[in-house]
Coordinates of C-alpha atoms in Angstrom, one line a residue:
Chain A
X1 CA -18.8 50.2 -96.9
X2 CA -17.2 49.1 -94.0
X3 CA -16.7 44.9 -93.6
X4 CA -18.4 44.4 -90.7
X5 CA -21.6 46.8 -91.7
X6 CA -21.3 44.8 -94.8
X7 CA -21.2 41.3 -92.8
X8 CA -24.1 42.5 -90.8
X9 CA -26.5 43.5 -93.8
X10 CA -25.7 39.6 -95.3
X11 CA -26.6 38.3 -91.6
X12 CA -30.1 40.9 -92.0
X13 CA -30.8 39.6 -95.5
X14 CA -30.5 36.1 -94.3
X15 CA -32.4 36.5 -91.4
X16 CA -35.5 38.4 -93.1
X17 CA -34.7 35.6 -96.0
X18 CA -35.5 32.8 -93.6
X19 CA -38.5 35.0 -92.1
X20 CA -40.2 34.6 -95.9
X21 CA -39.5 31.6 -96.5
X22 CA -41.0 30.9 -93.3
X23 CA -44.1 32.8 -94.1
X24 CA -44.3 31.3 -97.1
X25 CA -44.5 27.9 -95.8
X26 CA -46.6 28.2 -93.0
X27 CA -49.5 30.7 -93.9
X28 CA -52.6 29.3 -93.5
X29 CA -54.0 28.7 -97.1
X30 CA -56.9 30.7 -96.8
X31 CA -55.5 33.2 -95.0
X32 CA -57.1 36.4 -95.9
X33 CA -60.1 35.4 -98.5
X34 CA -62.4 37.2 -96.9
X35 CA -60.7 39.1 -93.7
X36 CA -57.9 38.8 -91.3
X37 CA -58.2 35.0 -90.5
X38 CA -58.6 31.7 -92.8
X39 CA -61.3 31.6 -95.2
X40 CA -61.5 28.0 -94.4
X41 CA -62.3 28.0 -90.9
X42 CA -66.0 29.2 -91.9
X43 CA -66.3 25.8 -93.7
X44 CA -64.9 23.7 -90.9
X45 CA -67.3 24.9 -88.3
X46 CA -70.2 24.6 -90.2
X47 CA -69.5 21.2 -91.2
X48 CA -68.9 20.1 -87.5
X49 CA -71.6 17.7 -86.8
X50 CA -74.3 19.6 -84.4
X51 CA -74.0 18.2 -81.0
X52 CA -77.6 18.8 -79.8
X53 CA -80.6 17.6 -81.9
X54 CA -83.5 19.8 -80.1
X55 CA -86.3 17.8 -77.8
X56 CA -88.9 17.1 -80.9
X57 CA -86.8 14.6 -82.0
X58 CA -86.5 12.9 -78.5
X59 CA -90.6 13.0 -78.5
X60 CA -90.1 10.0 -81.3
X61 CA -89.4 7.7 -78.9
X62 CA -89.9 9.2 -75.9
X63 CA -93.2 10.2 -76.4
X64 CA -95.2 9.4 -73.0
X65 CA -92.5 12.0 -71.3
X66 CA -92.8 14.6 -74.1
X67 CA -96.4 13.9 -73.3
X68 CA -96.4 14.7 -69.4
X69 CA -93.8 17.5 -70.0
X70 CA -96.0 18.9 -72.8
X71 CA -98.2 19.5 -69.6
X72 CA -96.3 21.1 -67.0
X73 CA -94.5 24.2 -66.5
X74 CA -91.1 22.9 -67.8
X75 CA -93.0 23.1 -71.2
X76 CA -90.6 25.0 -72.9
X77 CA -87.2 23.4 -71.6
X78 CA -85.0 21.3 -74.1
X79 CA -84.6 17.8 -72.6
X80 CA -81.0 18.4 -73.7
X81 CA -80.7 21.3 -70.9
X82 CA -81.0 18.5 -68.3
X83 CA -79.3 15.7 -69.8
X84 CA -76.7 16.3 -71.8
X85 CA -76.2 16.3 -76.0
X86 CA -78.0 13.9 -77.8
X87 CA -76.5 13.5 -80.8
X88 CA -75.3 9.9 -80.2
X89 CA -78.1 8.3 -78.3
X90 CA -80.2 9.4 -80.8
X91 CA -78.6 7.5 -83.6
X92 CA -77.4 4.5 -80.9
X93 CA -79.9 4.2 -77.6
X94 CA -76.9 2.2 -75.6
X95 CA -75.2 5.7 -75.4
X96 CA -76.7 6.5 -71.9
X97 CA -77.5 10.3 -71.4
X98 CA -76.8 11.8 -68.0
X99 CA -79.2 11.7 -65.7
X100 CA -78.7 14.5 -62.8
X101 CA -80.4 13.5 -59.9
X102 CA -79.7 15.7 -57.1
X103 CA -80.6 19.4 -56.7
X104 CA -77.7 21.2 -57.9
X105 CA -79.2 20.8 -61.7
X106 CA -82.4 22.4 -60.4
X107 CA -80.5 25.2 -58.6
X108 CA -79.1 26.3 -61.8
X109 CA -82.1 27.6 -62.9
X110 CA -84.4 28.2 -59.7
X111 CA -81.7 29.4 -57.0
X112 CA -82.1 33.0 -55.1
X113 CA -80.4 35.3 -57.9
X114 CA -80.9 39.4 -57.5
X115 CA -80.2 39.2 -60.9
X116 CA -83.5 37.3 -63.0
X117 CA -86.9 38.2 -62.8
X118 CA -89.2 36.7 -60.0
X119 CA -92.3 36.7 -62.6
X120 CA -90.3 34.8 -65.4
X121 CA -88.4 32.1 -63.5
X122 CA -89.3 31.1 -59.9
X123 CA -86.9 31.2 -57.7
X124 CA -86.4 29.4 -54.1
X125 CA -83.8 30.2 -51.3
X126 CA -82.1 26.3 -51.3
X127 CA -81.4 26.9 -47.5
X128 CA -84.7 27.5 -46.7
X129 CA -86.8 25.3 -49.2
X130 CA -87.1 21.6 -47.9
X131 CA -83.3 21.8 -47.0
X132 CA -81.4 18.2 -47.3
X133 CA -83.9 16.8 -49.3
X134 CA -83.5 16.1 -53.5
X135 CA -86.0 18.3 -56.0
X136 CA -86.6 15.7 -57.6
X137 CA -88.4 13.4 -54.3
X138 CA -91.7 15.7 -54.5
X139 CA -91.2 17.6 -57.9
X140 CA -91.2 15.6 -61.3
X141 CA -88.1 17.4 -63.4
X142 CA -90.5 16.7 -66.5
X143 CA -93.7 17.8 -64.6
X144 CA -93.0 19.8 -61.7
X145 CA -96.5 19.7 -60.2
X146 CA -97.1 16.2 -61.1
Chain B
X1 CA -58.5 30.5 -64.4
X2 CA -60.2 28.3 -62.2
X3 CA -63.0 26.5 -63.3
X4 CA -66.8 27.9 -61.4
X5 CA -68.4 24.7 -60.4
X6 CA -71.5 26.2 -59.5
X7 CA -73.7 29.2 -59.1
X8 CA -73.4 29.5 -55.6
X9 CA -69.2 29.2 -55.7
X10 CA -69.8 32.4 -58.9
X11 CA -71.6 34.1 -56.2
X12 CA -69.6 33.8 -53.4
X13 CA -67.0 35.4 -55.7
X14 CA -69.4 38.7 -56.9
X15 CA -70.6 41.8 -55.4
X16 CA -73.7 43.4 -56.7
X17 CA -74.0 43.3 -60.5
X18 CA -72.5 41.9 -63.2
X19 CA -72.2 40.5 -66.0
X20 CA -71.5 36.8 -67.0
X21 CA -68.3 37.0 -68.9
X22 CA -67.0 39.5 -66.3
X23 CA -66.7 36.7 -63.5
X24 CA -63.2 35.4 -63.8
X25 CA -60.6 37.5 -65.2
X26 CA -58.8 36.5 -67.7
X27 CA -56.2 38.3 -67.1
X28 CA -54.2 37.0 -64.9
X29 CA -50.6 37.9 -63.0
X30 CA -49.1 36.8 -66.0
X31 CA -50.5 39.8 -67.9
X32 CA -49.2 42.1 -65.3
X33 CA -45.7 40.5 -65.5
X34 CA -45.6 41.3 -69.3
X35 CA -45.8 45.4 -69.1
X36 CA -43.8 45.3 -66.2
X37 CA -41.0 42.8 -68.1
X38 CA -40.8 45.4 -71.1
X39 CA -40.7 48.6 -68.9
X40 CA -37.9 47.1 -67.3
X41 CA -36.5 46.7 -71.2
X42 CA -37.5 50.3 -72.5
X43 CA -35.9 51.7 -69.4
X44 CA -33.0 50.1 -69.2
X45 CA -32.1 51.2 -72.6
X46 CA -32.9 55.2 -71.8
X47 CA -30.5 55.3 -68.8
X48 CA -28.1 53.7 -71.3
X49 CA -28.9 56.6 -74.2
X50 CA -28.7 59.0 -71.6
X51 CA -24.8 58.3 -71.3
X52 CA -24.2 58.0 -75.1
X53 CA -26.4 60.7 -76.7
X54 CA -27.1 63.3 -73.9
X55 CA -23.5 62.6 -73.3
X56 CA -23.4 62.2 -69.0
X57 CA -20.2 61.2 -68.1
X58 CA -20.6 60.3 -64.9
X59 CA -23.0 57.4 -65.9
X60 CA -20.7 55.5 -68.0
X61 CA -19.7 52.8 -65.5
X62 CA -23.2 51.7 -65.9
X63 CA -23.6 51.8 -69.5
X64 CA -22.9 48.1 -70.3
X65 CA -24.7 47.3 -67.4
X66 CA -27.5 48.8 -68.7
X67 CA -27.4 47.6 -72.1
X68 CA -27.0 43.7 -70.9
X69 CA -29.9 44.4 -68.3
X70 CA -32.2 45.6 -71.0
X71 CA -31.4 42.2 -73.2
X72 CA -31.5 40.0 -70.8
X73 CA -35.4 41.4 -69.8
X74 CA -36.0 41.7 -73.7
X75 CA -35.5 38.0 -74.3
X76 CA -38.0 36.9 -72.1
X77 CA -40.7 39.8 -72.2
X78 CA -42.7 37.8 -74.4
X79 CA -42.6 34.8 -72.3
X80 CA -45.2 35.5 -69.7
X81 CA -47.9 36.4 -72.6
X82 CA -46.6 33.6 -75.3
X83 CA -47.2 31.1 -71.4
X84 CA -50.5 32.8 -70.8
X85 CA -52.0 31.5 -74.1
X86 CA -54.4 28.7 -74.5
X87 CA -52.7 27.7 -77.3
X88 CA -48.7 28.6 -76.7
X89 CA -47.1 26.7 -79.8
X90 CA -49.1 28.7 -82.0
X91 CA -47.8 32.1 -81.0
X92 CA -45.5 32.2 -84.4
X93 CA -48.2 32.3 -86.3
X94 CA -48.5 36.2 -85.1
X95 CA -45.3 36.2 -87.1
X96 CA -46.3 35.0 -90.5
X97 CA -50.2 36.4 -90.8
X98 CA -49.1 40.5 -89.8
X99 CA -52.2 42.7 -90.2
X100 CA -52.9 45.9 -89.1
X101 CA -56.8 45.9 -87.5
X102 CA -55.4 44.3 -84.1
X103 CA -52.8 46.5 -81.7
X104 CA -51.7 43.2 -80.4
X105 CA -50.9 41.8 -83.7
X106 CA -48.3 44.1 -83.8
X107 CA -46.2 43.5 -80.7
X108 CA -44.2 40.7 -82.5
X109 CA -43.0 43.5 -85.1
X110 CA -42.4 46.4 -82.5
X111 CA -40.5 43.5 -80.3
X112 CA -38.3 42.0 -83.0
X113 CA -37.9 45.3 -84.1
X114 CA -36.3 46.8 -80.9
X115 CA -34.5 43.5 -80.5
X116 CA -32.4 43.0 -83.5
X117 CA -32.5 46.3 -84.6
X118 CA -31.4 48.1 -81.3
X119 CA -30.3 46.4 -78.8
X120 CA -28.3 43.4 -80.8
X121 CA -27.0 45.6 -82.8
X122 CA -25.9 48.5 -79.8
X123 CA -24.3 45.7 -77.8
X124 CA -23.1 44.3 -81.5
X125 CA -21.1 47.3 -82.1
X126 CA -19.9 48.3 -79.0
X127 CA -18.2 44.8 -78.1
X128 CA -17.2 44.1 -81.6
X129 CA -13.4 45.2 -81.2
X130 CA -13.8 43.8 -77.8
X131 CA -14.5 40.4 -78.8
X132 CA -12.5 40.3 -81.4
X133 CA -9.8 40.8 -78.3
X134 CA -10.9 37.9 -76.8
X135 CA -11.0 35.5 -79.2
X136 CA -7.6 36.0 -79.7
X137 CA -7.1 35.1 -76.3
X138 CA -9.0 32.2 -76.0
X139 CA -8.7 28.7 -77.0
X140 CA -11.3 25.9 -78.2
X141 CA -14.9 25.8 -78.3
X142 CA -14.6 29.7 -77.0
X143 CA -12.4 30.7 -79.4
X144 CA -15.0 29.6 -82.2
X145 CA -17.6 31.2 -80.0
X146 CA -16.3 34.6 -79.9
X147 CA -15.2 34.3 -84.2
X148 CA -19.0 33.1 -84.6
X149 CA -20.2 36.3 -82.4
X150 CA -18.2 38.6 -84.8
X151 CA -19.3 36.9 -87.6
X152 CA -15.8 36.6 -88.1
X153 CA -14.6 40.3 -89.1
X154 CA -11.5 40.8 -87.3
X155 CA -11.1 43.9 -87.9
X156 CA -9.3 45.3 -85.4
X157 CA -8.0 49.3 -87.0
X158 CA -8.8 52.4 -85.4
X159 CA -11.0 53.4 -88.2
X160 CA -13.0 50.3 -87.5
X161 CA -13.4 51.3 -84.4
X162 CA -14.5 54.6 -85.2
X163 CA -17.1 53.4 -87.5
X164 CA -18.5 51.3 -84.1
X165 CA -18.5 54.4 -82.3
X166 CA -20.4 56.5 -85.1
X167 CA -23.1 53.3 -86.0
X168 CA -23.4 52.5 -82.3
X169 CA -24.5 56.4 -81.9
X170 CA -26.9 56.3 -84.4
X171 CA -28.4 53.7 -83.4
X172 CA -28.9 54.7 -80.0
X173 CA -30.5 57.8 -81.3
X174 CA -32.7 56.0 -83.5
X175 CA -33.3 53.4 -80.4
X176 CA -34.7 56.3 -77.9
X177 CA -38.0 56.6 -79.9
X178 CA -38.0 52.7 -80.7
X179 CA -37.9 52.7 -76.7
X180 CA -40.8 55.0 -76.6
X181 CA -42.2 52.7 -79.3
X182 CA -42.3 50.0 -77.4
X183 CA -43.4 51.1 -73.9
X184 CA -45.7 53.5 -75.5
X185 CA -47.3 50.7 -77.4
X186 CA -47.8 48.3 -74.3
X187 CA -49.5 51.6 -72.6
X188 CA -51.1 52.1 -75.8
X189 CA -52.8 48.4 -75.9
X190 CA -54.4 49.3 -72.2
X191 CA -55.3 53.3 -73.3
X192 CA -57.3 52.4 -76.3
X193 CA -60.0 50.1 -75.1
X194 CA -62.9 52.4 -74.5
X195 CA -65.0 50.1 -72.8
X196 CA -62.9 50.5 -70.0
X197 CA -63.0 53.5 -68.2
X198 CA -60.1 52.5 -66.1
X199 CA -57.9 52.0 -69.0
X200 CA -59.2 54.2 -71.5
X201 CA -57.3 57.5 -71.5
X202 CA -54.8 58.9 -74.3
X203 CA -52.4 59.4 -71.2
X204 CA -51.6 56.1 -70.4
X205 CA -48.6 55.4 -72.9
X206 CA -47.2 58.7 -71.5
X207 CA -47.8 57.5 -68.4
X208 CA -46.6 53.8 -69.0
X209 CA -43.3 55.3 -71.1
X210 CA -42.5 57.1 -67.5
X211 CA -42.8 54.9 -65.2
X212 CA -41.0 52.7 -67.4
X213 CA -38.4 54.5 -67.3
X214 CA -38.7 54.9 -63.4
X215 CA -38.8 51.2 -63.0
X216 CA -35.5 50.1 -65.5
X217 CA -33.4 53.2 -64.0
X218 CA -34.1 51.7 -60.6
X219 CA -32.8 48.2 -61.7
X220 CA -30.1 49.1 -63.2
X221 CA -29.2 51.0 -59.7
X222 CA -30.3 47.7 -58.1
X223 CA -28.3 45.6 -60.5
X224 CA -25.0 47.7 -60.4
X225 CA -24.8 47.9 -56.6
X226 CA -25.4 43.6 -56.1
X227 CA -22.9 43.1 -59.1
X228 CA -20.0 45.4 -57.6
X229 CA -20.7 44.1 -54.4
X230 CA -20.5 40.3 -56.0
X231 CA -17.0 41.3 -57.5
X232 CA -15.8 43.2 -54.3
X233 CA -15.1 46.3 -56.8
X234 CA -15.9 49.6 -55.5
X235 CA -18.7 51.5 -56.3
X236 CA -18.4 54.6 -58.3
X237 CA -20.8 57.0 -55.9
X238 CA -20.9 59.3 -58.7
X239 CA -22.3 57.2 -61.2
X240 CA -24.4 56.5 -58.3
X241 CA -25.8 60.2 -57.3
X242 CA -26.3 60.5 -60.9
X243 CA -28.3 57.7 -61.0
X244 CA -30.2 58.6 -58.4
X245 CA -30.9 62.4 -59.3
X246 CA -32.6 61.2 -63.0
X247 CA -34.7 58.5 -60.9
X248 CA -35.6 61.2 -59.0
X249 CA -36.5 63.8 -61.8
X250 CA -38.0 61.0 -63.8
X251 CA -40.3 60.2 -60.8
X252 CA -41.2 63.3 -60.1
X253 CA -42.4 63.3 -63.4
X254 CA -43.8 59.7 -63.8
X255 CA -46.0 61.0 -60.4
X256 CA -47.1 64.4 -62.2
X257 CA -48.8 62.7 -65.2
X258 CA -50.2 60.1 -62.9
X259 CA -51.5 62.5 -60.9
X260 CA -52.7 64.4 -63.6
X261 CA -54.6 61.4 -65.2
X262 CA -56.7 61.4 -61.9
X263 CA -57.6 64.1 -60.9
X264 CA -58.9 64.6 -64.6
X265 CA -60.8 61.4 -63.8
X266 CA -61.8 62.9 -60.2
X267 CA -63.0 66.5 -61.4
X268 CA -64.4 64.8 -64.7
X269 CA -66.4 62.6 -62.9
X270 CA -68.3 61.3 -65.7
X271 CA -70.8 57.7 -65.2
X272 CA -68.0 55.4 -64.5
X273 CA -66.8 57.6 -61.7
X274 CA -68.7 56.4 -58.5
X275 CA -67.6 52.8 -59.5
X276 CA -63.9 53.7 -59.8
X277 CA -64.3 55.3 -56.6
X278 CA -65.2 52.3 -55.0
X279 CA -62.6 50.2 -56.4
X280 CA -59.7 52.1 -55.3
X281 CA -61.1 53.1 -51.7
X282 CA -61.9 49.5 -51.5
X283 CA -60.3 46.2 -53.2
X284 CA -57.5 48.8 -54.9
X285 CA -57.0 50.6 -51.5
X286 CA -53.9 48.3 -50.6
X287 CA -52.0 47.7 -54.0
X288 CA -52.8 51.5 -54.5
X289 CA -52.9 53.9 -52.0
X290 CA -50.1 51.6 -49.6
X291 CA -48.0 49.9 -52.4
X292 CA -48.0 52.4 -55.6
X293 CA -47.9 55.5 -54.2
X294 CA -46.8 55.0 -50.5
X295 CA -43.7 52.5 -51.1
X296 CA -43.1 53.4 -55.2
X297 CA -43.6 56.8 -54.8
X298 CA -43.5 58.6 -51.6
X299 CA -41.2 57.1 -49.7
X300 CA -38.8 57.1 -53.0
X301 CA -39.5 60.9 -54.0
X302 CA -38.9 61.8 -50.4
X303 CA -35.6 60.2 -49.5
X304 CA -34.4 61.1 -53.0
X305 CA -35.4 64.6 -52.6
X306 CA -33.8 65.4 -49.8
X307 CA -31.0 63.3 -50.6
X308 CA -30.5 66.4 -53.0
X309 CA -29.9 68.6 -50.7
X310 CA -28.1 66.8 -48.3
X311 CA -25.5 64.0 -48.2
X312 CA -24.9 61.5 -45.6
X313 CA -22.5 59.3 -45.4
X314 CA -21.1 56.8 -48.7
X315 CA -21.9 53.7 -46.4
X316 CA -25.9 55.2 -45.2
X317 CA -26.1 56.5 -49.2
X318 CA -25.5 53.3 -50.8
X319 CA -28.3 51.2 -47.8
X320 CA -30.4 53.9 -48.8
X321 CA -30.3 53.7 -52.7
X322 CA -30.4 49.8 -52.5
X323 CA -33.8 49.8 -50.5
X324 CA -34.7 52.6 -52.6
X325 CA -34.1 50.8 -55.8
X326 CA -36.6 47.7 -54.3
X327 CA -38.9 50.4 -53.5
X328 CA -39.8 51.7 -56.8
X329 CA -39.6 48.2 -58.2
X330 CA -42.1 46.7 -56.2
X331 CA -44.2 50.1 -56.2
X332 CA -44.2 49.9 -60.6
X333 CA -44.9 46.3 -60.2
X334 CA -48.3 47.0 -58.3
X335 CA -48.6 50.3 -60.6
X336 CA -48.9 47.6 -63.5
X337 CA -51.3 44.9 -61.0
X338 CA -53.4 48.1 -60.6
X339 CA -54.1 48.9 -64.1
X340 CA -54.3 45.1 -65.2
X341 CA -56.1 43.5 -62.8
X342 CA -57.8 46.7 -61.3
X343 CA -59.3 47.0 -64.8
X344 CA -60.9 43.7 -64.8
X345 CA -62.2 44.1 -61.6
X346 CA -65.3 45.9 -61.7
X347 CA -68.5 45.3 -64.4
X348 CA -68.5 46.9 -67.2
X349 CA -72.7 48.0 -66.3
X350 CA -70.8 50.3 -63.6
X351 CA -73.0 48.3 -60.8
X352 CA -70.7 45.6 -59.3
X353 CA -67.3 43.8 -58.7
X354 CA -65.6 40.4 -59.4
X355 CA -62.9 39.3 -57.2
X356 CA -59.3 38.1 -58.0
X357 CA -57.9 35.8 -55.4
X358 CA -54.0 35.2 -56.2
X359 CA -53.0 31.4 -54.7
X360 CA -49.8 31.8 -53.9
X361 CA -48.9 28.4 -54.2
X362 CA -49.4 26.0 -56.6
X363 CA -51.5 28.7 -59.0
X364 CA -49.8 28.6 -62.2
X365 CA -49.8 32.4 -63.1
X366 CA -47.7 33.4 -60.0
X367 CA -45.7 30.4 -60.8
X368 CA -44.7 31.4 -64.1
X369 CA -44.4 35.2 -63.5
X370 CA -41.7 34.3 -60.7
X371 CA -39.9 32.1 -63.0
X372 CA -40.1 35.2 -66.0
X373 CA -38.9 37.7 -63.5
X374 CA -36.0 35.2 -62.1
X375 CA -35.2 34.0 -65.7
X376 CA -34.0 37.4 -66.7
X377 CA -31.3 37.7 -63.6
X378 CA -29.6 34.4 -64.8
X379 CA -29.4 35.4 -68.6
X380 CA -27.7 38.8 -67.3
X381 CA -25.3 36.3 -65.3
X382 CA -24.2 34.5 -68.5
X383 CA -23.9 37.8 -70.7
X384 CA -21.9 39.4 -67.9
X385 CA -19.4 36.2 -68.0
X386 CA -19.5 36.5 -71.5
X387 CA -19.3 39.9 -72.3
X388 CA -17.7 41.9 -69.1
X389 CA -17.8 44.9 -69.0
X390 CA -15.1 45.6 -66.7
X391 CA -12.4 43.9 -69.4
X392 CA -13.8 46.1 -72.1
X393 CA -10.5 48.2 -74.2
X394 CA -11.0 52.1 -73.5
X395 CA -13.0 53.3 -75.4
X396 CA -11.4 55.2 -78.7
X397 CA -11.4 59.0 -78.5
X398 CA -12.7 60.5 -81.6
X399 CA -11.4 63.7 -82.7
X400 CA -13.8 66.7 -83.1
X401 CA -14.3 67.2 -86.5

């Protein structure tokens, strides 16, 4: 065999060498248990602590707005929806929660979209319903009507 | 990808229907850099095979050229995706967890592949008696340099030399499918996702190996014309003609299957038709109708052609194939913007369109796909100071057997 064929296959063997080594080292160590990615990563995300604890557990202390919400059309809306995860305020009430107060939370929902349903979720053109003036000065967020 | 801020901004940015996901592409230039990077590569390295294995003389001035051109492209075409990722540092891991159920798993085998396999070792083997030359010559820190490149064998006997010439061969024949390999499988990650009616069609690594092939012959014509000027060396016309004659055959072809492709779509028709139609009549009719096939391929196909039959001046030629050359580039750059970003543009439910808006300055993506497309030019600047061509030994005649 000629040298430098014979140089180049040692230069090769190192190289792949290094390569397995490499792979060796750095695989993941779950890599493959159950599929092409880590085994592992099922556990991790399932023990990641669950950022939103649902609006029944709000009701606990917050019961007289759980109480006028109960009775309005936003009924069926998560208090989390408007103001953010609770996870921590509900373990430490100092952790303030957001409180939106102009329209563009509203819009999300109600604003002119071609898209949703008219019967399911009403909708209102913003540039033509009460213009310049917050939702929130003649609707309740927790009780529209009120 | 810009951040929506609010319903009314994702609106401004839709027309008719579609669906959430679909409202920002995320897909950006940079994704339309990377095909057009490796076709660049793939043809490059045919224009260069078409000297050694299909044996045309008259292109051997630019056979280095070509080589060195292809390398310099290879070693960043993974930049522009490895930058586009959320998570760049993590792009090795590609490397050490292979598996065969995703098509873009692969692309660090096929690349490393055609880089140390091919082209390394092509460039390897033909400079090896070469740089054995020159570290003979040199002194210092270059001296060591040029020993470390030939991993010290200096070898310098005729029937080493021979054994070059007959390894370099075969791995230039092996490296014409591995170029197909590689262009095919870029076209091949577009052409096999059938949710996309734009993409989906077993034609498009055909069609991507062509115009590949289209785009690198026309930089290498680029590239040789700006570096003879830069060393006030003459131009070999004939190299030149010749050139010029397989960009023209290969575009003629490139066109055909393009062609083809659409007017299978057109008399075919089928659900996703009306939509398509919309898109390139509308937000496509510029990068399409004016850039692809007006500047890459009409204007190209007809100078070329008729340069066939007749021949004007060397001075009017050479103006000619150096606009030329920019043509097609530019035209296979928007060839690639059409299928990447023209894909992403419309909804999936067939009823609507997204919009792409490209900020020239200060967006990241054109940012970094200038700086991947400049990058290359530079790296060709140092390999051509360190490896010249032009002081290359004859090459060793070997007997008929």
């Amino acid at each position: 065999m000629p040298l430098q064929v014979k140089r180049l296959l040692l230069v090769f063997a190192i190289f792949i060498g290094i390569m397995l080594v490499l792979k060796y080292v750095l695989t993941p160590d779950s890599w493959r248990e159950y599929g092409p990615y880590r085994g592992n990563a099922i556990g991790e995300i399932a023990s990641q602590q669950a950022k939103y604890v649902q609006k029944e557990s709000c009701a606990d202390c917050h019961d007289s707005i759980a109480e006028i919400k109960s009775r309005g059309e936003h009924i069926n809306l998560q208090c989390e929806i408007c103001h953010g995860p609770g996870y921590q305020h509900v373990d430490d009430e100092n952790f303030k929660m957001e409180i939106t107060k102009n329209s563009t939370l509203c819009l999300q929902c109600h604003t002119m979209n071609a898209a949703s349903p008219k019967n399911i979720i009403k909708q209102i053109d913003a540039t033509e319903h009460n213009e310049g003036e917050e939702c929130i000065t003649c609707h309740n967020p927790h009780q529209p009507w009120l | 990808m810009d951040k929506i801020q609010s319903l009314y901004e994702a609106l401004t940015k839709v027309d008719g229907f579609i669906y959430p996901n679909e409202l920002a592409l995320n897909w950006d230039m940079l994704i339309v850099m990377y095909p057009y990077i490796t076709g660049l590569v793939a043809g490059a390295f045919i224009l260069a095979s078409l000297n050694r294995v299909f044996d045309i003389k008259a292109l051997r001035p630019t056979y280095e050229l070509s080589l060195l051109t292809a390398l310099s492209f290879m070693l960043v075409a993974t930049m522009p995706l490895i930058t586009h990722l959320g998570q760049p540092l993590r792009f090795y891991e590609m490397l050490i967890t292979p598996h065969l159920t995703s098509a873009m798993a692969i692309f660090g085998f096929v690349y490393l592949w055609y880089l140390m396999v091919v082209l390394l070792l092509e460039i390897w083997f033909d400079y090896r008696y070469d740089m054995v030359i020159w570290s003979r010559e040199k002194k210092g820190f270059m001296k060591f340099f040029y020993k470390a490149l030939t991993l010290w064998v200096s070898d310098t006997s005729p029937e080493s030399r021979k054994t070059d010439e007959k390894i370099g061969y075969f791995i230039t024949v092996v490296g014409i499918p591995s170029a197909f390999l590689l262009h095919g499988y870029v076209g091949f990650i577009f052409g096999s996702i059938k949710a996309n009616p734009w993409w989906s069609t077993v034609m498009m690594p055909v069609i991507f190996l062509f115009s590949a092939m289209v785009s690198g012959i026309a930089l290498v014509m680029f590239i040789y014309m700006v570096v003879s000027y830069l060393r006030k060396q003459k131009i070999d016309m004939n190299a030149l003609d010749t050139i010029a004659k397989y960009l023209f055959y290969i575009l003629i072809i490139d066109f055909t299957l393009e062609s083809l492709d659409q007017i299978h779509r057109i008399y075919e028709a089928d659900e996703s038709f009306d939509i398509l139609k919309i898109l390139v009549r509308g937000k496509l009719f510029f990068t399409f109708f004016i850039m692809q096939i007006g500047v890459g391929v009409v204007i190209p196909l007809a100078t070329l052609g008729f340069l066939q039959f007749k021949k004007p001046r060397v001075r009017i030629r050479k103006l000619i194939y150096w606009i030329i050359s920019i043509c097609v580039l530019v035209g296979i750059f928007y060839m690639r913007w059409n299928v990447v970003i023209g894909g992403q543009l419309f909804s999936k439910s067939f009823y609507g369109f997204t919009s792409y808006k490209v900020n020239l300055i200060g967006g990241s993506d054109v940012t970094l796909s200038l700086l991947w497309f400049i990058v290359p030019f530079f790296i060709l600047a140092f390999l051509l100071w360190l490896l010249p061509p032009w002081k290359k030994a004859p090459p060793i005649e070997i007997p008929e057997e």
